[in-house]
mmCIF file of C-alpha atoms in Angstrom:
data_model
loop_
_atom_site.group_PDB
_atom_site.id
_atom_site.type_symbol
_atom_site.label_atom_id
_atom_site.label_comp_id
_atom_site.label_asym_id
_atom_site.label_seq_id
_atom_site.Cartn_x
_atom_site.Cartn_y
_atom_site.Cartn_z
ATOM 1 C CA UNK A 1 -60.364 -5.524 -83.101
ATOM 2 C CA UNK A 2 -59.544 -7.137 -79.535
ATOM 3 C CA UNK A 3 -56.656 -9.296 -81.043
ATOM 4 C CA UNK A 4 -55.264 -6.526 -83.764
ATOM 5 C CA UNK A 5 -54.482 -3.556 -81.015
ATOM 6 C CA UNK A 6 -52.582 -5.848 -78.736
ATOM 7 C CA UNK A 7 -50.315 -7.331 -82.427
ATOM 8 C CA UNK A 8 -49.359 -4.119 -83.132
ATOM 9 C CA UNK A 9 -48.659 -3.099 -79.642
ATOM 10 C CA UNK A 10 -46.162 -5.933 -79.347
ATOM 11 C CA UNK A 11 -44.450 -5.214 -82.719
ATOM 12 C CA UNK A 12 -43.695 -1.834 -81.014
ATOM 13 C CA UNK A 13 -41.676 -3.450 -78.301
ATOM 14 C CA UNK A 14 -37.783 -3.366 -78.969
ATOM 15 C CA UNK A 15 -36.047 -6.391 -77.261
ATOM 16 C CA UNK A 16 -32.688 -6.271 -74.702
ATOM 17 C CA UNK A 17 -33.976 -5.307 -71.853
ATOM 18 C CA UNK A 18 -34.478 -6.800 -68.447
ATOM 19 C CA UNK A 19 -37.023 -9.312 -67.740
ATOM 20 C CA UNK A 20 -37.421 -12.400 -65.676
ATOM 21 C CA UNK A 21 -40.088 -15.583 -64.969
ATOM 22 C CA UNK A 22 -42.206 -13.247 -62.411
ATOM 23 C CA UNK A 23 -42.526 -10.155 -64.885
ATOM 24 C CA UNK A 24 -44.135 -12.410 -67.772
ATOM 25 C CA UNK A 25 -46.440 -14.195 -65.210
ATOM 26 C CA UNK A 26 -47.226 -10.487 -63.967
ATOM 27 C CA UNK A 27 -47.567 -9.675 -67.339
ATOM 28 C CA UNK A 28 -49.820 -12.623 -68.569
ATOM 29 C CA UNK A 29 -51.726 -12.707 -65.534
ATOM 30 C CA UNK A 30 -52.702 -8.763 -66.258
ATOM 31 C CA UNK A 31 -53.214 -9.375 -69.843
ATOM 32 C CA UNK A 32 -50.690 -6.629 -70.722
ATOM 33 C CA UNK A 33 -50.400 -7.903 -74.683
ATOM 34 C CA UNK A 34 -53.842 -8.738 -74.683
ATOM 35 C CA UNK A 35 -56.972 -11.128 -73.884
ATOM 36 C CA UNK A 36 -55.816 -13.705 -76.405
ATOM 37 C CA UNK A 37 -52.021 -12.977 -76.541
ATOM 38 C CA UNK A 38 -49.733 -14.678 -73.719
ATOM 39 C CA UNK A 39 -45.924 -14.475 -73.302
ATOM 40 C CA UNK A 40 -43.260 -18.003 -73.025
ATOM 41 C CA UNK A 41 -39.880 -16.966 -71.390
ATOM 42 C CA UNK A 42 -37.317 -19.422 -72.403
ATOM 43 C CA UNK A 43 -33.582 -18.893 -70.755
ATOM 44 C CA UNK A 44 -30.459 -19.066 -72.750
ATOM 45 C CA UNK A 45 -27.284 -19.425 -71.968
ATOM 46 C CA UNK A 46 -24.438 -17.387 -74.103
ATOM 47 C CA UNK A 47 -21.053 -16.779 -74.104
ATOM 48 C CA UNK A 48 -19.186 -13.752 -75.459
ATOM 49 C CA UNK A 49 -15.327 -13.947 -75.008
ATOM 50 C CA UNK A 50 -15.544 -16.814 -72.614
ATOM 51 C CA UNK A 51 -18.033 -14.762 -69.854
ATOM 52 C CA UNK A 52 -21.381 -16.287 -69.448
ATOM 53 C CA UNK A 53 -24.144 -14.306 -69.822
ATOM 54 C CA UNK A 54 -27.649 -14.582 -69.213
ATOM 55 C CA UNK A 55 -29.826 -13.961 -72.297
ATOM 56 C CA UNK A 56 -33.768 -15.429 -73.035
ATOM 57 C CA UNK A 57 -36.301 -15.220 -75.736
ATOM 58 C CA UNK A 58 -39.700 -14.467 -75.173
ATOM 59 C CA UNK A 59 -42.250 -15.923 -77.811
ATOM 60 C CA UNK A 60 -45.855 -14.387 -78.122
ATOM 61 C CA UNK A 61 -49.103 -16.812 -78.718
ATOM 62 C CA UNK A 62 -51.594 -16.221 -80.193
ATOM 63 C CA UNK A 63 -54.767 -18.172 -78.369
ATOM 64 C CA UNK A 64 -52.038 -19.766 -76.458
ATOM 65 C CA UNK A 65 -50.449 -21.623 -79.529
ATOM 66 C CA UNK A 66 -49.821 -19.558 -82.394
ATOM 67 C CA UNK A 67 -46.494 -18.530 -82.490
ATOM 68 C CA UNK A 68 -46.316 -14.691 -83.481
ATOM 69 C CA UNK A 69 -43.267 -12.845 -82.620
ATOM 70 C CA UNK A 70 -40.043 -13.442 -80.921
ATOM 71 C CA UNK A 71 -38.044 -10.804 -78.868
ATOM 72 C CA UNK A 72 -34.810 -11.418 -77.461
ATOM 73 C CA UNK A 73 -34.767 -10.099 -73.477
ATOM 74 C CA UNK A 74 -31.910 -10.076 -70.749
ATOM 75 C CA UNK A 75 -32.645 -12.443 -67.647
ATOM 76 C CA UNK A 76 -32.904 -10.041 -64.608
ATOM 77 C CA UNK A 77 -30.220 -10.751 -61.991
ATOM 78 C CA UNK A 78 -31.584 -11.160 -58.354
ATOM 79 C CA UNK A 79 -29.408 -8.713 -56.819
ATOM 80 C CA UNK A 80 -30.617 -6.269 -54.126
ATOM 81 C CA UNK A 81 -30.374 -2.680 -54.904
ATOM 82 C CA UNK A 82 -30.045 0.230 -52.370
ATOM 83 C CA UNK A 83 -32.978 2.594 -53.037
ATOM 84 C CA UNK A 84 -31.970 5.955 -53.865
ATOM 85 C CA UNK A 85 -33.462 8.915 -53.260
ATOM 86 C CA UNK A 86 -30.972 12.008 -51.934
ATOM 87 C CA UNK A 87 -29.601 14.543 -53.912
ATOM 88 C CA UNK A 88 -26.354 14.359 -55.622
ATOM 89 C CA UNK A 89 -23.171 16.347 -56.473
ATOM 90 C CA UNK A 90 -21.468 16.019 -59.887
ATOM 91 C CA UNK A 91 -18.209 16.573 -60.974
ATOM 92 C CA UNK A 92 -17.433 15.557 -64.773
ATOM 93 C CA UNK A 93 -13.744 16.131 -66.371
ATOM 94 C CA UNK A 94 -14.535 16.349 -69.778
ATOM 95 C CA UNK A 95 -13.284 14.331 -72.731
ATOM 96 C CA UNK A 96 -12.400 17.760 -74.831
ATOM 97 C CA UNK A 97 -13.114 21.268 -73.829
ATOM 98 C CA UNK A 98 -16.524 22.897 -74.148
ATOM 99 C CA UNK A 99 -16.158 26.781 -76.278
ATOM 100 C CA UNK A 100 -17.506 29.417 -73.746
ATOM 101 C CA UNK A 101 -16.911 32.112 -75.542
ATOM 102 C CA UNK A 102 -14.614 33.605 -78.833
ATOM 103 C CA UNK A 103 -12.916 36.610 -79.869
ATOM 104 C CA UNK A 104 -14.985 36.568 -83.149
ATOM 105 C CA UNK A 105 -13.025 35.272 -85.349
ATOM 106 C CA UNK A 106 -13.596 31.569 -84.774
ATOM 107 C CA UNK A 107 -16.697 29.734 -86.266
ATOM 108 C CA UNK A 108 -17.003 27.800 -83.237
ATOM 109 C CA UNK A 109 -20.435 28.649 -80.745
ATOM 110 C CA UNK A 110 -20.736 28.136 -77.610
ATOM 111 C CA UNK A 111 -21.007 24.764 -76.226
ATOM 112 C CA UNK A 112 -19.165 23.440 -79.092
ATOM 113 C CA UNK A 113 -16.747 20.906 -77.938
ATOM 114 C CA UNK A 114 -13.398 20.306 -79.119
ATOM 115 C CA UNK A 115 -11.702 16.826 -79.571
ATOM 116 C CA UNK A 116 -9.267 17.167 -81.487
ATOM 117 C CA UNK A 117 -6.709 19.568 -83.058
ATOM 118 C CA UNK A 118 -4.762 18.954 -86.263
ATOM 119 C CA UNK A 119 -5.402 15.425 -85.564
ATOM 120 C CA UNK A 120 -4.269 15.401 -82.080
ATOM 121 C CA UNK A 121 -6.252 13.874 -79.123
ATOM 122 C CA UNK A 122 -7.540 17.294 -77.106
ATOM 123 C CA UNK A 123 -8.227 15.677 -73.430
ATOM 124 C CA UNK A 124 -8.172 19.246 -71.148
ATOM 125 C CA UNK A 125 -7.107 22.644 -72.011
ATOM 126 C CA UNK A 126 -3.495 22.550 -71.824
ATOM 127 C CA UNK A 127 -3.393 20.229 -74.988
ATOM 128 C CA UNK A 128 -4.729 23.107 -76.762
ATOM 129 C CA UNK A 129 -1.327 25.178 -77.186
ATOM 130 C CA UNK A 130 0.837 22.094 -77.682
ATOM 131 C CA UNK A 131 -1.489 21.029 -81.006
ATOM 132 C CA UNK A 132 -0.845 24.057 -82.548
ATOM 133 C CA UNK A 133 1.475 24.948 -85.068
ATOM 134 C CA UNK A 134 2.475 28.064 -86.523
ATOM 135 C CA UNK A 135 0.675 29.040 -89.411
ATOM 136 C CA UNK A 136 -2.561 30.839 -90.369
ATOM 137 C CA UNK A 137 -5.091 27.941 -89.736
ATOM 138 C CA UNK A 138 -5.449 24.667 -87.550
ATOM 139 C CA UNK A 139 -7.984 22.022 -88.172
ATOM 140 C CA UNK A 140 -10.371 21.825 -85.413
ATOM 141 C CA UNK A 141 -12.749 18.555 -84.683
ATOM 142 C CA UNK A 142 -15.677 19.317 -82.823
ATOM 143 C CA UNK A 143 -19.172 18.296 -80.990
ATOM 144 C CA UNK A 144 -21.925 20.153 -82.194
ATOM 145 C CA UNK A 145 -25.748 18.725 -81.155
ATOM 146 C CA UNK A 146 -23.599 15.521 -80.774
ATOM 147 C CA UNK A 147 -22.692 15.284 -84.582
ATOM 148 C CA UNK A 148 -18.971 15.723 -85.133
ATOM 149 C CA UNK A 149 -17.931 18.589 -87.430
ATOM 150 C CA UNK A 150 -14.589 20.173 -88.993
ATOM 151 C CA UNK A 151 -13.387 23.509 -89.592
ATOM 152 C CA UNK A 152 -10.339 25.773 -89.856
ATOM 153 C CA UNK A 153 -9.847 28.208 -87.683
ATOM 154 C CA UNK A 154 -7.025 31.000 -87.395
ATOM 155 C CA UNK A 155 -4.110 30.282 -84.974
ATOM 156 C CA UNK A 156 -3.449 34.132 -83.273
ATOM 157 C CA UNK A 157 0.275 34.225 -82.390
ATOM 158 C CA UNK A 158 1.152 36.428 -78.936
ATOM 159 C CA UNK A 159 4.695 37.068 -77.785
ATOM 160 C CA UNK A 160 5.551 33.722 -76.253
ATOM 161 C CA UNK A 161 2.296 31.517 -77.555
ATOM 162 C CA UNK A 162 -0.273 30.222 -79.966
ATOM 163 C CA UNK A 163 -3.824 30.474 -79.124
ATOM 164 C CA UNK A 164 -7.374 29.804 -81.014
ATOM 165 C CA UNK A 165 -8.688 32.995 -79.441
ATOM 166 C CA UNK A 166 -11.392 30.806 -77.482
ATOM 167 C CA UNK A 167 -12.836 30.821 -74.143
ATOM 168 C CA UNK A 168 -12.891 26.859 -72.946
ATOM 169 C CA UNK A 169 -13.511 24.716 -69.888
ATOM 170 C CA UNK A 170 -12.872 21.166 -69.152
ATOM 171 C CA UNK A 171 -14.803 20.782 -66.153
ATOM 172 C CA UNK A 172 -18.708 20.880 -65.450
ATOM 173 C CA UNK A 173 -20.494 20.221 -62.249
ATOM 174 C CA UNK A 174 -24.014 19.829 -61.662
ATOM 175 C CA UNK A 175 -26.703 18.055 -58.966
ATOM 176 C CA UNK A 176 -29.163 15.092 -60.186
ATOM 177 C CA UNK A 177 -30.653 12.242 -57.693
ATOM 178 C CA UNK A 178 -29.366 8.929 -56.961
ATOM 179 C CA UNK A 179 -31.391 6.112 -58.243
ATOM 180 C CA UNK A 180 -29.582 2.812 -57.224
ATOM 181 C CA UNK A 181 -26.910 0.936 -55.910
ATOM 182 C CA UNK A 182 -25.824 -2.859 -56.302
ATOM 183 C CA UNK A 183 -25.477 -3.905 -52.684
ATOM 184 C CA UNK A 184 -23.104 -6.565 -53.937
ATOM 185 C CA UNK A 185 -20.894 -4.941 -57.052
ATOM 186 C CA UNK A 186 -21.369 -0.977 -55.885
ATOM 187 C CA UNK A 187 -22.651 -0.222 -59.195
ATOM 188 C CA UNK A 188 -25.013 2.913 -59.463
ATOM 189 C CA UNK A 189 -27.703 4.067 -61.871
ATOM 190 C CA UNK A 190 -28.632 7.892 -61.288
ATOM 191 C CA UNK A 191 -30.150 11.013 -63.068
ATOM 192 C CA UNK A 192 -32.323 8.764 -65.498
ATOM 193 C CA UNK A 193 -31.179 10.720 -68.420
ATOM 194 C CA UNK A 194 -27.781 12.392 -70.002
ATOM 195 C CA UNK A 195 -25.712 15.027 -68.730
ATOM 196 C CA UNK A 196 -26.151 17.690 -71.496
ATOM 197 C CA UNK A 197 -24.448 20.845 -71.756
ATOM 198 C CA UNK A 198 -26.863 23.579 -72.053
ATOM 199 C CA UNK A 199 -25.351 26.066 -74.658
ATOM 200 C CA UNK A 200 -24.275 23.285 -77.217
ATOM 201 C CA UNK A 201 -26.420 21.065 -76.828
ATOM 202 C CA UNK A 202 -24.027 18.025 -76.760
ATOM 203 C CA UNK A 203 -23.767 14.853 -74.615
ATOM 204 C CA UNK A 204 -20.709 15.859 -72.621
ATOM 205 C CA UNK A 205 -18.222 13.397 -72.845
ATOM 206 C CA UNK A 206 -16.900 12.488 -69.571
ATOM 207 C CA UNK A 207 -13.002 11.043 -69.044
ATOM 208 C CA UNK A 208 -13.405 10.964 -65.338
ATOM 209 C CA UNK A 209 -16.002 12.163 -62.972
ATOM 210 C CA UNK A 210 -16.712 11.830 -58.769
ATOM 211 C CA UNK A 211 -20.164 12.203 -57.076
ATOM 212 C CA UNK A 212 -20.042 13.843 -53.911
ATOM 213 C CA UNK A 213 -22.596 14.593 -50.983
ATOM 214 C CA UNK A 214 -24.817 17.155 -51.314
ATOM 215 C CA UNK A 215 -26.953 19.601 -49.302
ATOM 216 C CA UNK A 216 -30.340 21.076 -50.116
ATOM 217 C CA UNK A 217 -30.517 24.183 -48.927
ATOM 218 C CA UNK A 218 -33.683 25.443 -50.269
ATOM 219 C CA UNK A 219 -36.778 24.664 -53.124
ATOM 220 C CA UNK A 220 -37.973 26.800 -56.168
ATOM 221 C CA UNK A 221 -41.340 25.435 -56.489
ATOM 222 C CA UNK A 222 -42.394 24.401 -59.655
ATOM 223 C CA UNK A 223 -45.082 26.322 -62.127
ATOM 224 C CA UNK A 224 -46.889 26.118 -64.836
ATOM 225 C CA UNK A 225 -43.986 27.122 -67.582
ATOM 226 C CA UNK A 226 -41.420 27.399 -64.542
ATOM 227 C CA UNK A 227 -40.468 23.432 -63.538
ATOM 228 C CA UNK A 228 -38.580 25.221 -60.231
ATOM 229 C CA UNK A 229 -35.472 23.413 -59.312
ATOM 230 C CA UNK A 230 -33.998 22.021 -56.100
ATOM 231 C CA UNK A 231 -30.824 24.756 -54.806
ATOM 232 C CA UNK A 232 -28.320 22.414 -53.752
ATOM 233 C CA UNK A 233 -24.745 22.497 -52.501
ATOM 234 C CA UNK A 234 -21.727 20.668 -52.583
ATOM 235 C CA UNK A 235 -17.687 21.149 -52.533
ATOM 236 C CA UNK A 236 -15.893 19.665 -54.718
ATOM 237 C CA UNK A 237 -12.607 19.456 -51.849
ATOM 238 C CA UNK A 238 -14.673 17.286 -50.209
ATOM 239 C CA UNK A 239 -14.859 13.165 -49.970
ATOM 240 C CA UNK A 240 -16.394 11.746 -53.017
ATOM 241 C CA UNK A 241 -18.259 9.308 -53.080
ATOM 242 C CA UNK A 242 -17.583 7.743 -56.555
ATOM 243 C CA UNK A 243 -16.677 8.453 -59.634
ATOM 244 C CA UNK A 244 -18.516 8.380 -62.759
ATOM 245 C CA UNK A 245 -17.286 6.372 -65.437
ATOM 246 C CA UNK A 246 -20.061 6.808 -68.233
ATOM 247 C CA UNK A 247 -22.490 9.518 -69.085
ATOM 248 C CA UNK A 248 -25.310 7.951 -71.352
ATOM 249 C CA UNK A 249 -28.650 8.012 -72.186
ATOM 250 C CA UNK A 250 -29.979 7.222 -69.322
ATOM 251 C CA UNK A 251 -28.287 9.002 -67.235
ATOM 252 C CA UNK A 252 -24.550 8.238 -65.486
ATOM 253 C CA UNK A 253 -23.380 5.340 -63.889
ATOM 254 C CA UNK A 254 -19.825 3.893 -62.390
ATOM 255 C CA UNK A 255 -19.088 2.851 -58.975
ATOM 256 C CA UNK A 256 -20.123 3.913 -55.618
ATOM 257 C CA UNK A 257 -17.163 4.046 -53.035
ATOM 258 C CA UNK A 258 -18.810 5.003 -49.838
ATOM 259 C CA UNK A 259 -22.716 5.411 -49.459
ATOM 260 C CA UNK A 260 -23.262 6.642 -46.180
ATOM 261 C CA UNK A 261 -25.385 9.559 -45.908
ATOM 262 C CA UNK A 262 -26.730 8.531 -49.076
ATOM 263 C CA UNK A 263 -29.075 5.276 -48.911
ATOM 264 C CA UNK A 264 -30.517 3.299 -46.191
ATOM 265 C CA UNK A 265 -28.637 0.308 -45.833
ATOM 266 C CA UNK A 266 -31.002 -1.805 -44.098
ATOM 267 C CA UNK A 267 -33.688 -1.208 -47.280
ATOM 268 C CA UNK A 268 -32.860 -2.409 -50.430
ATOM 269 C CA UNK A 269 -35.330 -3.917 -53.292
ATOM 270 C CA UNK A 270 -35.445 -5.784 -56.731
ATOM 271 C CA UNK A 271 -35.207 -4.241 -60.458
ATOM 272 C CA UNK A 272 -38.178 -4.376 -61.999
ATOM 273 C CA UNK A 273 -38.274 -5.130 -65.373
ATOM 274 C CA UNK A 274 -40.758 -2.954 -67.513
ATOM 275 C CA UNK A 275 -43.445 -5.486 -68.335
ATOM 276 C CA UNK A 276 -43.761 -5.894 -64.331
ATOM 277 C CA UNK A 277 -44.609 -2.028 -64.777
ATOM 278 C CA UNK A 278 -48.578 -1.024 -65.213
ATOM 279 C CA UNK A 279 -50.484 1.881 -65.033
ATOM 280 C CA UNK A 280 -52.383 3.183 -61.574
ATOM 281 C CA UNK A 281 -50.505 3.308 -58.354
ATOM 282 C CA UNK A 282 -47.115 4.098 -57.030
ATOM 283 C CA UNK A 283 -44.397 6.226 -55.456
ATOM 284 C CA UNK A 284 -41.509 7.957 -55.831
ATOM 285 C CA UNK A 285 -38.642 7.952 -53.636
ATOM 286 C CA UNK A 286 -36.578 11.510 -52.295
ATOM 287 C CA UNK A 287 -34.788 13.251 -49.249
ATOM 288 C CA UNK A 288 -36.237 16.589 -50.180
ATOM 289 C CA UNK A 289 -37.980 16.813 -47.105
ATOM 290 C CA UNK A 290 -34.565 16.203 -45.139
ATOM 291 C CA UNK A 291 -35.755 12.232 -44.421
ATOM 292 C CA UNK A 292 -36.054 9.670 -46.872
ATOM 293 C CA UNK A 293 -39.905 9.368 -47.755
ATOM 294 C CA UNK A 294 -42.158 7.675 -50.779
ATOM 295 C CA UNK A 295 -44.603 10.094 -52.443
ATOM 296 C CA UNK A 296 -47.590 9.034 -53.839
ATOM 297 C CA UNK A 297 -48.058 9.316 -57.972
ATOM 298 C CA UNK A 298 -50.101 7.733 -60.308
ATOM 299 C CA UNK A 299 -48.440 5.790 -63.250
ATOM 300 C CA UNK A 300 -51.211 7.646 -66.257
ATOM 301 C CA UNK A 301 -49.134 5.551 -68.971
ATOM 302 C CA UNK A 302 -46.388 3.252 -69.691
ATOM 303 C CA UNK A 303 -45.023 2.990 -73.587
ATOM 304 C CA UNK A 304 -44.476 0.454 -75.582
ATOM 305 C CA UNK A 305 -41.466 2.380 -77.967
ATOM 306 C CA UNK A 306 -39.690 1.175 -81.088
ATOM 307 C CA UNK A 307 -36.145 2.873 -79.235
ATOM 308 C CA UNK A 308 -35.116 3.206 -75.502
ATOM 309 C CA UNK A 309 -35.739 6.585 -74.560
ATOM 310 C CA UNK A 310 -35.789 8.282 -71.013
ATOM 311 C CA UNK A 311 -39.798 9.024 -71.751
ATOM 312 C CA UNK A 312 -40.971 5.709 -70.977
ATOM 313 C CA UNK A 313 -43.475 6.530 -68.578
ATOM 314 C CA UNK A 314 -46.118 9.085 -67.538
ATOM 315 C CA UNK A 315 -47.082 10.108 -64.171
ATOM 316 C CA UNK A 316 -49.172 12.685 -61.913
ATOM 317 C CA UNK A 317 -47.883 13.505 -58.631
ATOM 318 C CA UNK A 318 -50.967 12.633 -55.866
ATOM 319 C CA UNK A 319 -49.202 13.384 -53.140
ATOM 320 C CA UNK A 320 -49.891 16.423 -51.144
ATOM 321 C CA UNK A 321 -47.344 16.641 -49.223
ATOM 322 C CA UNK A 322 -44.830 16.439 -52.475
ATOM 323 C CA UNK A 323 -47.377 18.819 -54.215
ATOM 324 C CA UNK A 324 -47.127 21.209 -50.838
ATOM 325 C CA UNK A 325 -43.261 20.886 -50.520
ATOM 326 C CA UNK A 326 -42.220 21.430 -54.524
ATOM 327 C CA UNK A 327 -45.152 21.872 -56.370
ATOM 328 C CA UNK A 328 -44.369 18.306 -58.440
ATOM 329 C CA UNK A 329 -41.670 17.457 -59.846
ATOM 330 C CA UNK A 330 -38.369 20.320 -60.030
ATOM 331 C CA UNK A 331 -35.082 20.191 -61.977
ATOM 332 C CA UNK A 332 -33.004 18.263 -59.779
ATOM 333 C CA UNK A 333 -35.059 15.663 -58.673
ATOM 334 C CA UNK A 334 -34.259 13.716 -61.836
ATOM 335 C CA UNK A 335 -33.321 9.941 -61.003
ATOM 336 C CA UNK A 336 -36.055 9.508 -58.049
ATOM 337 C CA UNK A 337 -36.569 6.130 -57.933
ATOM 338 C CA UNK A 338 -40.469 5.212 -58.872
ATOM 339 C CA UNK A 339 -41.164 2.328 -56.948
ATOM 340 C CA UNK A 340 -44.634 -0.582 -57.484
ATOM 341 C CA UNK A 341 -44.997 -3.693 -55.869
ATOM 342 C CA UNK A 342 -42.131 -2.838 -53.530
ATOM 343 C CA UNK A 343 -39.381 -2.476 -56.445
ATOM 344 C CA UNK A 344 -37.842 -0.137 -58.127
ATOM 345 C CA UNK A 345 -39.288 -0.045 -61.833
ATOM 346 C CA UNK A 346 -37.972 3.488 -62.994
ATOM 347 C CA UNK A 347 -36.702 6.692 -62.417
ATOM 348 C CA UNK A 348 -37.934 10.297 -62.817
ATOM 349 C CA UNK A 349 -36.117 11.977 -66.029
ATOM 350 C CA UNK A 350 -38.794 14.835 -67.164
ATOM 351 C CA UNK A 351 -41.135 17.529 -66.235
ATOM 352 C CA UNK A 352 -44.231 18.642 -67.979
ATOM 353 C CA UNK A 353 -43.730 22.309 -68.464
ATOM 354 C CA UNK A 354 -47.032 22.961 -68.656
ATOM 355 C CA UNK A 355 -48.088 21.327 -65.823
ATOM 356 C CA UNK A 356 -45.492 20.626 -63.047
ATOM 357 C CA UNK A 357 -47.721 18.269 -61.528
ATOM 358 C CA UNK A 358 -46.709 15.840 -64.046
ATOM 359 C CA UNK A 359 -44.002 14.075 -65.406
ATOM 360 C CA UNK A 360 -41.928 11.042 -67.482
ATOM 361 C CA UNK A 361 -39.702 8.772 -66.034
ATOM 362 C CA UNK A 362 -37.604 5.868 -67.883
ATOM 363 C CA UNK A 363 -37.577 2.381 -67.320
ATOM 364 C CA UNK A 364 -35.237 1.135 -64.560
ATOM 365 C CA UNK A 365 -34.209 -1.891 -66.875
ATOM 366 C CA UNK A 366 -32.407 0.032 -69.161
ATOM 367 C CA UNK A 367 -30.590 2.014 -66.728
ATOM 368 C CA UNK A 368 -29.854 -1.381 -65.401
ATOM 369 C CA UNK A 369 -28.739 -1.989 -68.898
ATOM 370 C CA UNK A 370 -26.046 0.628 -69.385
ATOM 371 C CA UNK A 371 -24.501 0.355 -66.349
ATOM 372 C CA UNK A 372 -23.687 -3.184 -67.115
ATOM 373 C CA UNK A 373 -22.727 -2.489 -71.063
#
């Protein structure tokens, strides 16, 4: 039984993410596949459309000989990262228009989002009008729960116009935390998991997007069946700080223009990678308190997973002064950095709404991951 568990443990682990020399010694040195299971990291160099990039393999013994699996990794770069931590404003152009609202005679809900319109490429809401023709119906490509779906729906004719009869935007704004930035490239990592629009349901497509300051200016607490949220606020007139050139997964990414106000520039830290990552002690990073501090939590469990997903980890908030301030964890605080052995291994994405003491948080790797992709 002591050599099965740890097999099928490692069979669970999907390959391409981050690791490096120090994680599998970590890793080997706690026994995380395993009394009689070890870990070889072997670097490879490959080249995709003449760029060099750093790939390994990492080959699991069995009693130190047996060859049993092989899992292909990314080497971890040795940049330094500037720890995250404050509050964030969010600004996303969307690629399409989300529905708000119809006249009733459209099958389109709420939070539906339109991409195209008789075939033609709908980027805001002025390209609405100029795809339609006259006639009863128009063809209408959509978003719906992220699947894309077709329907005809009647064109109403006014005086001087054609319209769908719909209520639309092509602009959302939100807050979310700031998890990283590459000292060196200005590359970001924040929110830990994807910008979803509420109604629909969707992954909101972004064409352009800026991050901006942002100012608390007061805390729901969190409660069991209420996870609270942080009341921020930011204008949109103001100096941005970057834009945001991908919403994914795990969260958005792009490039960080000016981060003053936002990190400390004299403290910055190593990625990571998840097999560095084990359960018991360590902190999470956040300006809620008006100052940059690291709250205490305790790591309960970290997943091995078939997929990626932004529920990599489980953790308790410990820390009373966190637990005095917010309760645990509070919409808004997603992307915290979670920080062990003075790096930054993950990011807050999750709370439990039964128990706003707890939480998930996803692997900093793969947020490391699509913001290089």
């Amino acid at each position: 039984m002591l050599v099965i568990m740890p097999i099928i443990n490692i069979f669970q682990m999907e390959g391409d993410f981050l690791a490096s020399y120090e994680d599998i010694k970590s890793a080997n040195s706690n026994k995380l596949f395993g009394s009689y299971i070890t870990g070889q990291l072997v670097e490879q160099e490959q080249k995709v459309d003449s760029q060099s990039t750093s790939h390994g393999e990492i080959v699991f013994k069995l009693f130190g000989f047996i060859p049993i699996r092989k899992l292909q990794v990314v080497m971890a770069d040795d940049d330094d990262y500037y720890i995250g931590g404050a509050p964030i404003g969010l600004s996303i152009s969307t690629d399409g228009v989300i529905v708000i609202s119809d006249e009733g005679n459209s099958c389109l809900r709420e939070g539906d989002i339109i991409t195209k319109i008789n075939g033609n490429k709908i980027d805001d809401v002025d390209d609405i009008e100029k795809a339609l023709s006259v006639g009863d119906e128009a063809e209408v490509t959509f978003l719906r729960k992220n699947k894309e779906t077709r329907a005809l729906v009647k064109v109403l004719k006014d005086k001087d116009s054609l319209r769908l009869g719909l209520v639309v935007k092509d602009n959302i704004t939100g807050v979310g935390t700031l998890t990283f930035v590459n000292k060196a490239t200005g590359e970001y990592g924040a929110l830990g998991h994807a910008v979803v629009d509420e109604a629909g349901g969707n992954v909101v497509p972004v064409k352009k997007g800026k991050v901006y300051s942002c100012n608390l200016i007061g805390i729901n607490k969190g409660q069991k069946n209420n996870p609270g949220q942080l009341r921020c606020l930011f204008l949109q007139n103001g100096k941005n700080k970057g834009d945001i050139e991908s919403n994914g997964k795990f969260g958005i990414n792009g490039t960080m223009k000016n981060v003053d106000g936002l990190v400390d520039e004299n403290l910055t830290a190593k990625i990571g990678g998840r097999l560095s990552v084990t359960p018991g002690k360590a902190t999470i990073v956040s300006d809620i308190s008006g100052i940059k501090e690291e709250y205490e939590i305790e790591i309960i469990k970290a997943n091995y997973q078939k997929k990626a997903n932004d529920k990599s980890l489980v953790f308790r908030v410990k820390d009373k002064r966190l637990l005095n301030l917010t309760g645990g964890i509070v919409q808004g605080m997603s992307g915290s950095p979670i920080m062990q052995n003075d790096k930054i291994i993950g990011a807050v994405t999750h709370v439990f709404l039964s128990d706003p003491t707890k939480g998930y948080g996803v692997y900093a790797d793969w947020m490391v991951g699509e913001n290089c992709a």
